[in-house]
PDB file of C-alpha atoms in Angstrom:
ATOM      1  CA  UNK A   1       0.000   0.000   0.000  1.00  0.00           C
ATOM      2  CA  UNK A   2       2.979   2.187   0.800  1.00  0.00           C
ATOM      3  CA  UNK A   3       4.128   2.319  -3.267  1.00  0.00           C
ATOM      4  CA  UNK A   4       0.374   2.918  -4.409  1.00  0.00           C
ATOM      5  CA  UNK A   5       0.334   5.950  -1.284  1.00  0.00           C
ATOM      6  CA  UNK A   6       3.506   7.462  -3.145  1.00  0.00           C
ATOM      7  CA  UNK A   7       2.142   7.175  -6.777  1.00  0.00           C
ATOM      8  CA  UNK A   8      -0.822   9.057  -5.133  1.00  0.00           C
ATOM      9  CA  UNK A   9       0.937  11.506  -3.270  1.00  0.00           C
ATOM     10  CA  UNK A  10       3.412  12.204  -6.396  1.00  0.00           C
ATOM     11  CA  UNK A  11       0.840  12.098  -9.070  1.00  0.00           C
ATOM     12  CA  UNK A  12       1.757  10.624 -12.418  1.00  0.00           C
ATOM     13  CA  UNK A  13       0.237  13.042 -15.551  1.00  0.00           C
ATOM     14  CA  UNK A  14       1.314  10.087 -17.981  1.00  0.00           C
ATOM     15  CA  UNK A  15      -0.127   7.191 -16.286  1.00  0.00           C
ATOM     16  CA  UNK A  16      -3.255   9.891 -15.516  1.00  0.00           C
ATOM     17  CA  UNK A  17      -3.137  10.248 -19.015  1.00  0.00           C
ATOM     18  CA  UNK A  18      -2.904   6.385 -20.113  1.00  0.00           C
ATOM     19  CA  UNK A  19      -6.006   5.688 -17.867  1.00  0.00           C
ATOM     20  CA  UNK A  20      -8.205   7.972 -19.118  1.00  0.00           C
ATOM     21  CA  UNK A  21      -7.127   7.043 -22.620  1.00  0.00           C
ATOM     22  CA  UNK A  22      -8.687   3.403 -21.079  1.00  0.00           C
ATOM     23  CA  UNK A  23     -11.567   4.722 -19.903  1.00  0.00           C
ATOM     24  CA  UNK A  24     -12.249   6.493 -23.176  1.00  0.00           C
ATOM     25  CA  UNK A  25     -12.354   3.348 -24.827  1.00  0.00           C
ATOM     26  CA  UNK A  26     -14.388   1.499 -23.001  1.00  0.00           C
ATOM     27  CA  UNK A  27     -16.926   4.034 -23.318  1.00  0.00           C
ATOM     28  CA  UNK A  28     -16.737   4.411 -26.846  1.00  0.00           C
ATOM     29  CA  UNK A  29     -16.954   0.643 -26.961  1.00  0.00           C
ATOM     30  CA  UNK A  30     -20.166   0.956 -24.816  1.00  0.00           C
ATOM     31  CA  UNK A  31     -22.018   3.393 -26.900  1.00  0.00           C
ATOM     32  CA  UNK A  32     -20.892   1.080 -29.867  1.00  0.00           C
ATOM     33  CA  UNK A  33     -22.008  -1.847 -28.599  1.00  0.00           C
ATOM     34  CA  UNK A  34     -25.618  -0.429 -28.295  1.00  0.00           C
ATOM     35  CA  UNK A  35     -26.032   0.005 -31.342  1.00  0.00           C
ATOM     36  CA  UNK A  36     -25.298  -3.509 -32.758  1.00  0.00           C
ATOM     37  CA  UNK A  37     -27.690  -6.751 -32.772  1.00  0.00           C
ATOM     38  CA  UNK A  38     -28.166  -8.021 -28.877  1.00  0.00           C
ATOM     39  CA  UNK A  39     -26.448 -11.360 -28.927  1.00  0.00           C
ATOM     40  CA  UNK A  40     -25.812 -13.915 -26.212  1.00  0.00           C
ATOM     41  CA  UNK A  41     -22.085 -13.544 -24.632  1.00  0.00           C
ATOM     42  CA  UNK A  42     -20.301 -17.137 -25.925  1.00  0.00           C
ATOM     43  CA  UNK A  43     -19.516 -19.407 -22.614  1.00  0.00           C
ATOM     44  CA  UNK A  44     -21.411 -17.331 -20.248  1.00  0.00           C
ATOM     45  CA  UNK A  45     -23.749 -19.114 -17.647  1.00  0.00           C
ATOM     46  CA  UNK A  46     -27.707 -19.370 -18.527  1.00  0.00           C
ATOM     47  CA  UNK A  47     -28.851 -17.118 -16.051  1.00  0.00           C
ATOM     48  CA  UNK A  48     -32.162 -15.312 -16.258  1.00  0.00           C
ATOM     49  CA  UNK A  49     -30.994 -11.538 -16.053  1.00  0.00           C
ATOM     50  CA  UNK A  50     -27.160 -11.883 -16.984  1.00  0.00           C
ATOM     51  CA  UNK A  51     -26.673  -9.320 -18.743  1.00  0.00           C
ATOM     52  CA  UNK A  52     -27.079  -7.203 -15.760  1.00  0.00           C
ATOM     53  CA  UNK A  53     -23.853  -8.284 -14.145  1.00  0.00           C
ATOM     54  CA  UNK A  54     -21.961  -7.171 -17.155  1.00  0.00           C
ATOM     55  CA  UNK A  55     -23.634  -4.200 -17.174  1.00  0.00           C
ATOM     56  CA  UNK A  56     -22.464  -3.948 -13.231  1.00  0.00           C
ATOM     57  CA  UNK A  57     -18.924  -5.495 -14.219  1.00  0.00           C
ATOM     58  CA  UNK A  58     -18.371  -2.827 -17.214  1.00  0.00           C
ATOM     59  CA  UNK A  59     -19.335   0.290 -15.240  1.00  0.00           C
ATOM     60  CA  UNK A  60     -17.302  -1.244 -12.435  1.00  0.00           C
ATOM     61  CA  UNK A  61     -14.291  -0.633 -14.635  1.00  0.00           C
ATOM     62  CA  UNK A  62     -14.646   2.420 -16.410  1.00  0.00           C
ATOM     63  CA  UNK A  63     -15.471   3.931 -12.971  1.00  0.00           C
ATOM     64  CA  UNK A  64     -12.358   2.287 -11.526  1.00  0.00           C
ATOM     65  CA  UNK A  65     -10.191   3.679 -14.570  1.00  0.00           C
ATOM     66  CA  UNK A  66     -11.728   7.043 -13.912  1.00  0.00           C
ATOM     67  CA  UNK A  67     -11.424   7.750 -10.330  1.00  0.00           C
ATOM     68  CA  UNK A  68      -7.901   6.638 -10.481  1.00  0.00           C
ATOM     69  CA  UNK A  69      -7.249   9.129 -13.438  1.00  0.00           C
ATOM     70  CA  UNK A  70      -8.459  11.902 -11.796  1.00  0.00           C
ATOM     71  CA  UNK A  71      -6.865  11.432  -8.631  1.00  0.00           C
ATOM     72  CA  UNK A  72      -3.342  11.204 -10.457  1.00  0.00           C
ATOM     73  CA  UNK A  73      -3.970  14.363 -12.647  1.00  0.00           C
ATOM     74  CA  UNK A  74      -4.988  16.972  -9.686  1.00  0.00           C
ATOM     75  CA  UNK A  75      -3.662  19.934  -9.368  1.00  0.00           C
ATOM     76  CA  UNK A  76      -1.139  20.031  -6.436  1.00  0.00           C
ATOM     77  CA  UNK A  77      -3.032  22.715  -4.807  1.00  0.00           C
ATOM     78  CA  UNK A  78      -5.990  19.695  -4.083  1.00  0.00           C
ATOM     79  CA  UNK A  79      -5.272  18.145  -0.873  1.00  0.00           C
ATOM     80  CA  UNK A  80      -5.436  14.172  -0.832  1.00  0.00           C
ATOM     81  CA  UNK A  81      -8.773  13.566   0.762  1.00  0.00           C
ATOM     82  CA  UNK A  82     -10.409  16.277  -0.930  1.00  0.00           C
ATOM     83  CA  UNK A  83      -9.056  14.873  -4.451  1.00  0.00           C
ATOM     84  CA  UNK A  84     -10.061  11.474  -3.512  1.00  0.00           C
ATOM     85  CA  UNK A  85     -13.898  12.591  -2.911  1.00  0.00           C
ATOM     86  CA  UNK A  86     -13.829  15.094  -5.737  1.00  0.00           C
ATOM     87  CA  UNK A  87     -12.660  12.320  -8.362  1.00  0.00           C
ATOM     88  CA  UNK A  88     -15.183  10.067  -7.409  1.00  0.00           C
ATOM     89  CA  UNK A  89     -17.958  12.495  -7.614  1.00  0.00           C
ATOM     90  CA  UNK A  90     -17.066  13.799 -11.304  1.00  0.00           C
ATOM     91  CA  UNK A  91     -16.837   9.705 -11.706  1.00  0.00           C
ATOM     92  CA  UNK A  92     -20.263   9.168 -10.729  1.00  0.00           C
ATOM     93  CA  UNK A  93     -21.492  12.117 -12.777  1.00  0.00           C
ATOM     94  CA  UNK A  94     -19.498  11.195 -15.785  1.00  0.00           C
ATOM     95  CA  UNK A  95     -20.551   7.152 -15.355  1.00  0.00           C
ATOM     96  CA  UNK A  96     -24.059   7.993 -14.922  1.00  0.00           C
ATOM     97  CA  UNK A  97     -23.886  10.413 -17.834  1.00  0.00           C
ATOM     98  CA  UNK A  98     -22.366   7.847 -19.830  1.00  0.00           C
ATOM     99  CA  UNK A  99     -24.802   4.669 -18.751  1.00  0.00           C
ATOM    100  CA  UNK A 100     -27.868   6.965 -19.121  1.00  0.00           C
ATOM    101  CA  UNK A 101     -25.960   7.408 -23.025  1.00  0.00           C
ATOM    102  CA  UNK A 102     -26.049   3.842 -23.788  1.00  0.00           C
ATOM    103  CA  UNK A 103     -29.789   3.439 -22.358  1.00  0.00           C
ATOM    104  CA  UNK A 104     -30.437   6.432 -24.915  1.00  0.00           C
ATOM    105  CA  UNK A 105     -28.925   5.017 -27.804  1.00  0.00           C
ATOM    106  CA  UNK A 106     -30.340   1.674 -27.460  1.00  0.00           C
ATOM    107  CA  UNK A 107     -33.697   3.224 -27.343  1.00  0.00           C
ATOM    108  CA  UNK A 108     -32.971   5.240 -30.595  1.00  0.00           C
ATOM    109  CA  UNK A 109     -30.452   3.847 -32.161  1.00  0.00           C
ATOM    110  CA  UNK A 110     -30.479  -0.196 -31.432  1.00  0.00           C
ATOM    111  CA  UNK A 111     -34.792  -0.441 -32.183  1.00  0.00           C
ATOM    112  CA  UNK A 112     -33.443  -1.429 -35.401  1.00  0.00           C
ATOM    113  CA  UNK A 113     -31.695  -4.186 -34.033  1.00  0.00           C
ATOM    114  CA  UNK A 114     -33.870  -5.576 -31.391  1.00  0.00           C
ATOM    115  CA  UNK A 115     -31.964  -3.180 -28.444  1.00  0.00           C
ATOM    116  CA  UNK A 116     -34.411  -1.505 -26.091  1.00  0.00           C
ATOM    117  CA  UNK A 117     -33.465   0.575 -22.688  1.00  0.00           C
ATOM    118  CA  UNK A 118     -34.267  -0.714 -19.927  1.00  0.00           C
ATOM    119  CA  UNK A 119     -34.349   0.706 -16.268  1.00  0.00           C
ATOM    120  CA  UNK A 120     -32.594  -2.778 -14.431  1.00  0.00           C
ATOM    121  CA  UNK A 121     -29.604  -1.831 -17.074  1.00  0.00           C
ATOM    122  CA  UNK A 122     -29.457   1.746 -15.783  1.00  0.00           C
ATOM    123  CA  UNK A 123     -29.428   0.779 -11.850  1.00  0.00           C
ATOM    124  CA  UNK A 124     -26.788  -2.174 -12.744  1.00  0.00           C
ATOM    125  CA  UNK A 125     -24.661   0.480 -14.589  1.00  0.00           C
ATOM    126  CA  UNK A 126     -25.233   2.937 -11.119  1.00  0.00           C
ATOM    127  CA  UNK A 127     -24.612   0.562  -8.585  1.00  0.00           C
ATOM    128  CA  UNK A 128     -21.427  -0.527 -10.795  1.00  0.00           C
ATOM    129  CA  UNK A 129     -19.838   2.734 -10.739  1.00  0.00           C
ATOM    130  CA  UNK A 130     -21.023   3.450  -6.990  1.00  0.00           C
ATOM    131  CA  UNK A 131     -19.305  -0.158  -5.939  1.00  0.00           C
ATOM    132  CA  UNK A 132     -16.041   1.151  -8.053  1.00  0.00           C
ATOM    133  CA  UNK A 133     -16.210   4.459  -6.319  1.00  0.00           C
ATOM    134  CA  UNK A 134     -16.549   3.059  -2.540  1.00  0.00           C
ATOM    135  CA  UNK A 135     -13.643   1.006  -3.559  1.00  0.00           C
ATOM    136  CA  UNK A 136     -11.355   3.587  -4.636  1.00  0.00           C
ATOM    137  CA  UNK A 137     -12.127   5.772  -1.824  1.00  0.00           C
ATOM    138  CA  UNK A 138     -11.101   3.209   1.001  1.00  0.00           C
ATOM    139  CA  UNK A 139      -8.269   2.312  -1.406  1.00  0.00           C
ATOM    140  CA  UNK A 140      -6.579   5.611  -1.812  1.00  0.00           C
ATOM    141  CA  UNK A 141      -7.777   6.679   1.976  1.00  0.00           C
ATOM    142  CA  UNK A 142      -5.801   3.477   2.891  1.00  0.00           C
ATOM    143  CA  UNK A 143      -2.867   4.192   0.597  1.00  0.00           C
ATOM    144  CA  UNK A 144      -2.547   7.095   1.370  1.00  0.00           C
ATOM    145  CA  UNK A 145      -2.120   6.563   4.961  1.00  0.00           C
ATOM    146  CA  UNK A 146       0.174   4.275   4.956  1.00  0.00           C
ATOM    147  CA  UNK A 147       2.515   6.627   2.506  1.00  0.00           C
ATOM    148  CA  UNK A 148       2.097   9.552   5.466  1.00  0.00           C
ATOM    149  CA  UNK A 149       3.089   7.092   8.680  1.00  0.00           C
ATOM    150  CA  UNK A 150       6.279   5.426   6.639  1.00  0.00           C
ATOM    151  CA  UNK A 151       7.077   9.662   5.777  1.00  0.00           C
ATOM    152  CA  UNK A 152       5.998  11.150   8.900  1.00  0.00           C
ATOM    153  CA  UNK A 153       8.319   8.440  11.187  1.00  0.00           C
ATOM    154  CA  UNK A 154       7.944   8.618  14.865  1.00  0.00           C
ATOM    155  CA  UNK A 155       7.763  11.879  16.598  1.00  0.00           C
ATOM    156  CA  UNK A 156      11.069  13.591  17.481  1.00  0.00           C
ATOM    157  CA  UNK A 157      12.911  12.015  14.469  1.00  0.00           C
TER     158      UNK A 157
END
């Protein structure tokens, strides 16, 4: 935890830069996706309302990618646990922005294919990006602390 607390408390603009580069693409390959034919994921288990885990598991990620992004590219001026909350608040807006997106363009877009919104999609894609968030937050709060008590030392040192 002590090397993640130092990659926080440093910043890194080009590793800031390659996860948000990440994140972009899985969002582009989101808004893609809904507008091809639905089809059945090859392998996965025949489980009435599937779908809704990957929905969970893909919002999980890009909100994972994000938070982490925009921790690492904050302006030094942000302190640490005030970067940590603001990242995963612009996370949540930008997730939810994005989810609501996909909902939209399968409604529009993806009728032609058989895609239709659906509210269970939307709350999957919310409660993905609000698990990722939680996450990150004890994460970096963790990290974090550990990187001040190795730095600080004992008093009187």
């Amino acid at each position: 935890m002590q090397a993640l607390g130092r990659i926080i408390a440093s910043g890194r603009p080009k590793f800031s830069a390659a996860l948000l580069l990440c994140a972009f693409m899985l969002g582009a390959m989101l808004l893609f996706d809904a507008t091809r034919p639905g089809a059945a994921v090859p392998g996965a288990p025949r489980i009435p309302h599937f779908d809704k885990v990957a929905h969970f598991a893909a919002h999980f990620l890009l909100a994972s990618l994000l938070c982490w992004a925009l921790l690492l590219a904050r302006p030094a001026s942000i302190a640490m646990p005030k970067a940590a909350w603001l990242a995963a608040l612009a996370t949540l807006v930008i997730d939810l922005l994005l989810g609501a997106g996909v909902e939209w363009t399968q409604a529009t877009l993806g009728q032609t294919h058989g895609r239709r919104a659906e509210a269970g999609d939307l709350a999957a894609n919310a409660l993905g990006a609000l698990a990722a968030c939680a996450a990150f937050l004890c994460m970096a709060r963790s990290a974090f602390a550990a990187y001040i008590k190795h730095h600080e030392g004992p008093p009187g040192t």
